[in-house]
Tab-separated table of C-alpha atoms in Angstrom:
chain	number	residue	atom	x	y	z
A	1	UNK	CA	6.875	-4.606	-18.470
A	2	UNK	CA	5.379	-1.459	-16.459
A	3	UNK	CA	7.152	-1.720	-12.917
A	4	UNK	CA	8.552	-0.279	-10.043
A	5	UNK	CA	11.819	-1.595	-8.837
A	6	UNK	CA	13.365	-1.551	-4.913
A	7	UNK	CA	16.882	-2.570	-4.350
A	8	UNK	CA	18.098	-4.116	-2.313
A	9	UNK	CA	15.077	-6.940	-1.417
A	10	UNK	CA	16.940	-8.015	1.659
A	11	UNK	CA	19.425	-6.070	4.340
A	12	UNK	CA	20.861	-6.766	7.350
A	13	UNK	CA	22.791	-3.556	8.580
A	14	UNK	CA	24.091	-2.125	11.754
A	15	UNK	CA	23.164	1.010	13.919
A	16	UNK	CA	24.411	4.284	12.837
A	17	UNK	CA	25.397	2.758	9.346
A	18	UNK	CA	24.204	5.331	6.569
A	19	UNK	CA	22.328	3.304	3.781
A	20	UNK	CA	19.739	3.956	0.974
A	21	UNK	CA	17.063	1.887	-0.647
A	22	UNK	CA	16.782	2.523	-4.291
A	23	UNK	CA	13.203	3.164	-6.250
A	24	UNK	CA	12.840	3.426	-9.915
A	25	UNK	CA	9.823	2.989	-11.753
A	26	UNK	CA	9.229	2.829	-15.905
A	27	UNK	CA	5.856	4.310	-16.010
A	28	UNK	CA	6.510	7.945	-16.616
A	29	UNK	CA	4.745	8.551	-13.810
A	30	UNK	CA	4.716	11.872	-11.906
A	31	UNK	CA	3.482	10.570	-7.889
A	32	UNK	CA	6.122	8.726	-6.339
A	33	UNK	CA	6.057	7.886	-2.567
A	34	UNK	CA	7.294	5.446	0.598
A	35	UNK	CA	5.771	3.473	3.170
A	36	UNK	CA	6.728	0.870	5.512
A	37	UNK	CA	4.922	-1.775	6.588
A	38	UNK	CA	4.372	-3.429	10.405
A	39	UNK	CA	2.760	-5.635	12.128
A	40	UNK	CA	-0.709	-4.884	13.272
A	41	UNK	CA	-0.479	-0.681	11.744
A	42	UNK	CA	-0.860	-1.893	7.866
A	43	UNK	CA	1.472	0.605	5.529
A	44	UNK	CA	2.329	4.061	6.871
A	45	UNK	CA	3.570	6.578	4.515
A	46	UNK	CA	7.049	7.875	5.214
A	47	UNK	CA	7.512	10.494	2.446
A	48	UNK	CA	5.944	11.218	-0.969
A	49	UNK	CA	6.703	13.106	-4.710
A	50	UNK	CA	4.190	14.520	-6.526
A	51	UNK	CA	6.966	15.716	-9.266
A	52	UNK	CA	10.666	15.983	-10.013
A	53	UNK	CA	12.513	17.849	-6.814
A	54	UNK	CA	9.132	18.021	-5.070
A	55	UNK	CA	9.189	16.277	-1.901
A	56	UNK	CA	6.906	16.068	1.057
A	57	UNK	CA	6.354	14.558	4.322
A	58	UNK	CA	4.174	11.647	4.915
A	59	UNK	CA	2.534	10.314	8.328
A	60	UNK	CA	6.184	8.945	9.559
A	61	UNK	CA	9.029	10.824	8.128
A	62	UNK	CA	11.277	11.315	11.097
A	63	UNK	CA	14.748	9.124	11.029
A	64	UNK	CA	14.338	9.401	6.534
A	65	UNK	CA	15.239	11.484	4.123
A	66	UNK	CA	14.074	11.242	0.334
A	67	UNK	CA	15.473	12.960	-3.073
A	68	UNK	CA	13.762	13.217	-6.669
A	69	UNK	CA	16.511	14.468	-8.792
A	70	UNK	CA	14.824	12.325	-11.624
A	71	UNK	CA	10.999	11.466	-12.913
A	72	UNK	CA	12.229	7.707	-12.775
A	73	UNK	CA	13.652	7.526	-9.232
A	74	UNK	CA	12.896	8.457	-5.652
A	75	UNK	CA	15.685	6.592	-3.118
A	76	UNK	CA	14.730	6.450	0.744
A	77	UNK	CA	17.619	7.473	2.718
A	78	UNK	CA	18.599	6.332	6.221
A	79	UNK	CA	21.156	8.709	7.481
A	80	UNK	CA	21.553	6.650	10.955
A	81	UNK	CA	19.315	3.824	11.165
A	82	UNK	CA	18.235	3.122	14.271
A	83	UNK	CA	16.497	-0.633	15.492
A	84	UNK	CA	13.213	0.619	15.299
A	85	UNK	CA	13.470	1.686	11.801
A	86	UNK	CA	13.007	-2.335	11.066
A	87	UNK	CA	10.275	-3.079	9.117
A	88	UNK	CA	8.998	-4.315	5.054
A	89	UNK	CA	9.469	-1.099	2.802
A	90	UNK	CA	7.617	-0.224	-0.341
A	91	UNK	CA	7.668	2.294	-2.898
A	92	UNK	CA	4.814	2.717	-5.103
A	93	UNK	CA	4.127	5.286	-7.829
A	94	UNK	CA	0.937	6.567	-9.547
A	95	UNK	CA	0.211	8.597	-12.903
A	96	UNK	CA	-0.629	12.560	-11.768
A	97	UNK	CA	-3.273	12.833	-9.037
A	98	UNK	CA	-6.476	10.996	-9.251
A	99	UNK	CA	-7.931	9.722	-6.011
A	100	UNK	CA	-9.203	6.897	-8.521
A	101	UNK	CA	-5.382	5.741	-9.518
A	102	UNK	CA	-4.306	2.956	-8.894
A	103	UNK	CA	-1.121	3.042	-6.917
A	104	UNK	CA	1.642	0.486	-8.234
A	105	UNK	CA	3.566	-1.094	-5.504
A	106	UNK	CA	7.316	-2.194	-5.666
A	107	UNK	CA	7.716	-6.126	-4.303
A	108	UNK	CA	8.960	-4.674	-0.885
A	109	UNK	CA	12.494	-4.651	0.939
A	110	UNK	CA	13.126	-5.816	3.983
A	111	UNK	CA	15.238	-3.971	6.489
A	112	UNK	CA	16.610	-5.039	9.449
A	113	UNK	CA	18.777	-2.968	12.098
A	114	UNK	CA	21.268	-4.463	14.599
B	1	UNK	CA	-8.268	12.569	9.616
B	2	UNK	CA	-9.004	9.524	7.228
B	3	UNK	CA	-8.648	6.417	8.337
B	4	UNK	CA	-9.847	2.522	7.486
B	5	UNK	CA	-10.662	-0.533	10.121
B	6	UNK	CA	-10.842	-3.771	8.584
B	7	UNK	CA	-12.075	-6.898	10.526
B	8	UNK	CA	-9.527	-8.510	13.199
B	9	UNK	CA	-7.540	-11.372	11.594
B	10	UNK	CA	-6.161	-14.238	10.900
B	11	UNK	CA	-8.877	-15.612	9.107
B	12	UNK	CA	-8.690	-19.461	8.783
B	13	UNK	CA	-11.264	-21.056	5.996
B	14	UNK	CA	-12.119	-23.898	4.506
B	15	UNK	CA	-11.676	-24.549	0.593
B	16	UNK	CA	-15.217	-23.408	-1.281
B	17	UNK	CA	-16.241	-21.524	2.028
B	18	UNK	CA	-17.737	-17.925	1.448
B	19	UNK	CA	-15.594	-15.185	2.220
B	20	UNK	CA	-16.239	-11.857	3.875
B	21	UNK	CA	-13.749	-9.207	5.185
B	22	UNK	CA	-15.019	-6.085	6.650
B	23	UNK	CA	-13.904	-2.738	6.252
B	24	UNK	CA	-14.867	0.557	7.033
B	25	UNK	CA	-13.742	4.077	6.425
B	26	UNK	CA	-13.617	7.490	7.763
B	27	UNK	CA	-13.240	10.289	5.520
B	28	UNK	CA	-13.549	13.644	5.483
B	29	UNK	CA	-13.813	13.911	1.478
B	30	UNK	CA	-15.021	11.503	-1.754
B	31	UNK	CA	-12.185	9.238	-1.168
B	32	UNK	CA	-11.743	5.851	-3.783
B	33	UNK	CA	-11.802	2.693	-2.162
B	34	UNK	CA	-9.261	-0.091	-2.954
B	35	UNK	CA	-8.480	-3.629	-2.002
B	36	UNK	CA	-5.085	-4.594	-2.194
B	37	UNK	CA	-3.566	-8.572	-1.850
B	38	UNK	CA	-0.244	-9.202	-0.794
B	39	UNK	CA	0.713	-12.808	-1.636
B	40	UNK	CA	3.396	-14.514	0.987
B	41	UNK	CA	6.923	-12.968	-0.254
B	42	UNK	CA	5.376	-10.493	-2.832
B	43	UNK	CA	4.893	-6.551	-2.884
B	44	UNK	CA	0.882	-5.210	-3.027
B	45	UNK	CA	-1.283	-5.956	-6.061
B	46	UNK	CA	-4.592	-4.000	-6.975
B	47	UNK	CA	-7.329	-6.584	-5.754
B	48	UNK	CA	-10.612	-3.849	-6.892
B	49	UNK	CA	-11.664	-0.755	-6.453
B	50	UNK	CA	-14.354	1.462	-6.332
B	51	UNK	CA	-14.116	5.266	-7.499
B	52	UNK	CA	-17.835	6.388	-6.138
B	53	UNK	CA	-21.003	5.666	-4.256
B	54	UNK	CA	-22.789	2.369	-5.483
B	55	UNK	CA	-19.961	1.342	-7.748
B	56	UNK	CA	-19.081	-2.433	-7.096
B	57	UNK	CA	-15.616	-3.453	-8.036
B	58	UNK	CA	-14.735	-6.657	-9.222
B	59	UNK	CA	-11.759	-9.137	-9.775
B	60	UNK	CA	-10.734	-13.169	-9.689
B	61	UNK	CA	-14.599	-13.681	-8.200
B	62	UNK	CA	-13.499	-11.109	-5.665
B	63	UNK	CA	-16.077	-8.121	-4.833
B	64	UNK	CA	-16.633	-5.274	-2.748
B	65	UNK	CA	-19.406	-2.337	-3.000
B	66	UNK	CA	-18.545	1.178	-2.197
B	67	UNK	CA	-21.263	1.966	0.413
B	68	UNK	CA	-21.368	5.256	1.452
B	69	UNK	CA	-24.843	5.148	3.904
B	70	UNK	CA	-22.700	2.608	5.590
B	71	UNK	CA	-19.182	3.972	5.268
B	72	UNK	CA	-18.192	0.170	4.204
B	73	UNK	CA	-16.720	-1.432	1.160
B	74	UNK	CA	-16.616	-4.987	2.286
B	75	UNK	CA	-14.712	-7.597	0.666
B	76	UNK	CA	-16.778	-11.060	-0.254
B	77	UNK	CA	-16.036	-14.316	-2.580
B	78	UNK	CA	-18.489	-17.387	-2.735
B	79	UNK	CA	-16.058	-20.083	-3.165
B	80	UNK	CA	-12.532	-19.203	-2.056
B	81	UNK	CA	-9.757	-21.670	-3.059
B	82	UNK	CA	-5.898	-22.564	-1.684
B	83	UNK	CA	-4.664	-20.028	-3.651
B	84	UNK	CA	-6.551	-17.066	-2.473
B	85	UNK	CA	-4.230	-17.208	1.065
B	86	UNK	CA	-2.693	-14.017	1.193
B	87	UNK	CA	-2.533	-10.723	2.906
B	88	UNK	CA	-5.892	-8.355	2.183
B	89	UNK	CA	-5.320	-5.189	2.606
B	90	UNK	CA	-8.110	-2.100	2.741
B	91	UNK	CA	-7.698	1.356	1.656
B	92	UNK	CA	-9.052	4.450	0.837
B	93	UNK	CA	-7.132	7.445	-1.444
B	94	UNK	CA	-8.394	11.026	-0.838
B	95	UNK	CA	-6.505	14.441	-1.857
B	96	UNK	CA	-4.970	15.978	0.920
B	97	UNK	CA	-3.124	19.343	0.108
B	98	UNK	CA	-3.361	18.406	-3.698
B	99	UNK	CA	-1.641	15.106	-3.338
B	100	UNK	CA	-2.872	11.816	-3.858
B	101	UNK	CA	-2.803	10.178	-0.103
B	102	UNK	CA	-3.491	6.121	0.692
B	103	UNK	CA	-5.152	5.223	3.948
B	104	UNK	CA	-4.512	1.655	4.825
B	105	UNK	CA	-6.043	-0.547	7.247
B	106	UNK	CA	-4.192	-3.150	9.041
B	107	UNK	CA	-4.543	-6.048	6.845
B	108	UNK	CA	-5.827	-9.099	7.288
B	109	UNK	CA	-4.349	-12.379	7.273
B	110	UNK	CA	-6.198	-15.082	5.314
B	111	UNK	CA	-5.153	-19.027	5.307
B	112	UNK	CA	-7.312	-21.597	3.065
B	113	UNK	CA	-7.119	-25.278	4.119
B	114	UNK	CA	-7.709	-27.894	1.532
C-alpha cells in the first residue's frame, strides 16, 4: 500500500530535549517536505526535498533542522524544542515537480512541549 | 506571494443541506488548485483538484471549478451527509524556484447534524 509513514503519532516532551520525528514514504518519490499545522494559519511549510541530500527552507524553518540521506526518508529534527514549537506535524511527498501532483500526506504527529 | 482565503468557519449543517465553501487565491503564476479533507484524527486526503482554467474537479459528489476571471475554486455538494464532517482544507501548488510549493488556506471546520 503506497504511503507515507510519521513516527511517533503522539509526544509529550520537555524543553531543551533534542528529538526527531521520523518520515518515510514507499512511493519512490523524489519531493519530500514538512509542515505543521495550527489553529486558525492552516499548514505552513517548515522545510522541503526536492531530491536525495537536497534540502531547502520552507515559510517556517527556524527552531528545525531536516536531513535526506535517503530517497525513502526525510526526519524533522528539533535540536531544542521550545513551547511554541507545539503543534500537528505532517510530512507529505510528491512524484518530481508538477504543480498538478498530488501531494500525499502522512496521518500527522502531534507534538507537544512542556 | 501566493496565498488562499477560504470562508470563516465552523460550518454547522443540516443532513441533505447544500454545501458551499469559498475559496479564493492569489497567485502570481498558473498554480493547480486542490481541496484537501482531514477527517477527525486522520492526516490530509486529496478531496479534487483542478490543474487549469475551466477544469471542474470532482469526487464523493464533491465539486469545485477552477475559475480564473474570479480567482475562486469554490467547494459545493447538494446533499451532504453525517459523514462528510471533517476538516476542508484549500490550496493552491505553484513552482517557486523550481520546487513544487502548497499554499494552504486556513481550513474550515464542517459539522453535519442528523
Amino acid at each position: 500500500e503506497a504511503q507515507v509513514t510519521q513516527n511517533p503519532r503522539y509526544l509529550i516532551t520537555v524543553t531543551g530535549k533534542k528529538l526527531t520525528v521520523t518520515c518515510s514514504q514507499n512511493m519512490n518519490h523524489e519531493y519530500m517536505s514538512w509542515y505543521r499545522q495550527d489553529p486558525g494559519l492552516g499548514l505552513r511549510q517548515i522545510y522541503y526535498s526536492m531530491n536525495v541530500e537536497v534540502t531547502d527552507k520552507g515559510d517556517v524553518p527556524e527552531g528545525y533542522k531536516v536531513s535526506r540521506k535517503e530517497k525513502r526518508n526525510f526526519p524533522l529534527i528539533l535540536e531544542s524544542p521550545s513551547p511554541n514549537q507545539t503543534s500537528l506535524y505532517f510530512c507529505a511527498s510528491s512524484p518530481r515537480y508538477s504543480s498538478g501532483n498530488t501531494i500525499y500526506f502522512g496521518e500527522g504527529s502531534w507534538l507537544t512541549v512542556v | 506571494g501566493d496565498s488562499v482565503t477560504q470562508m470563516e468557519g465552523p460550518v454547522t449543517l443540516s443532513e441533505e443541506a447544500f454545501l458551499t465553501i469559498n475559496c479564493t487565491y492569489t497567485a502570481t503564476g498558473y498554480p493547480s488548485l486542490f481541496w484537501y479533507v482531514q477527517y477527525p484524527g486522520e492526516g490530509l486526503q486529496l478531496l479534487l483538484k483542478a490543474t487549469k482554467a475551466d477544469d471542474k474537479g470532482s469526487n464523493k459528489g464533491f465539486e469545485a471549478t477552477y475559475r480564473k476571471e474570479t480567482t475562486s475554486f469554490h467547494l459545493e455538494k447538494g446533499s451532504v451527509q453525517v459523514s462528510d464532517s471533517a476538516v476542508y482544507f484549500c490550496a493552491l501548488s505553484d513552482e517557486v524556484q523550481g520546487a513544487q510549493k502548497l499554499v494552504f488556506g486556513q481550513g474550515t471546520r464542517l459539522t453535519i447534524n442528523p
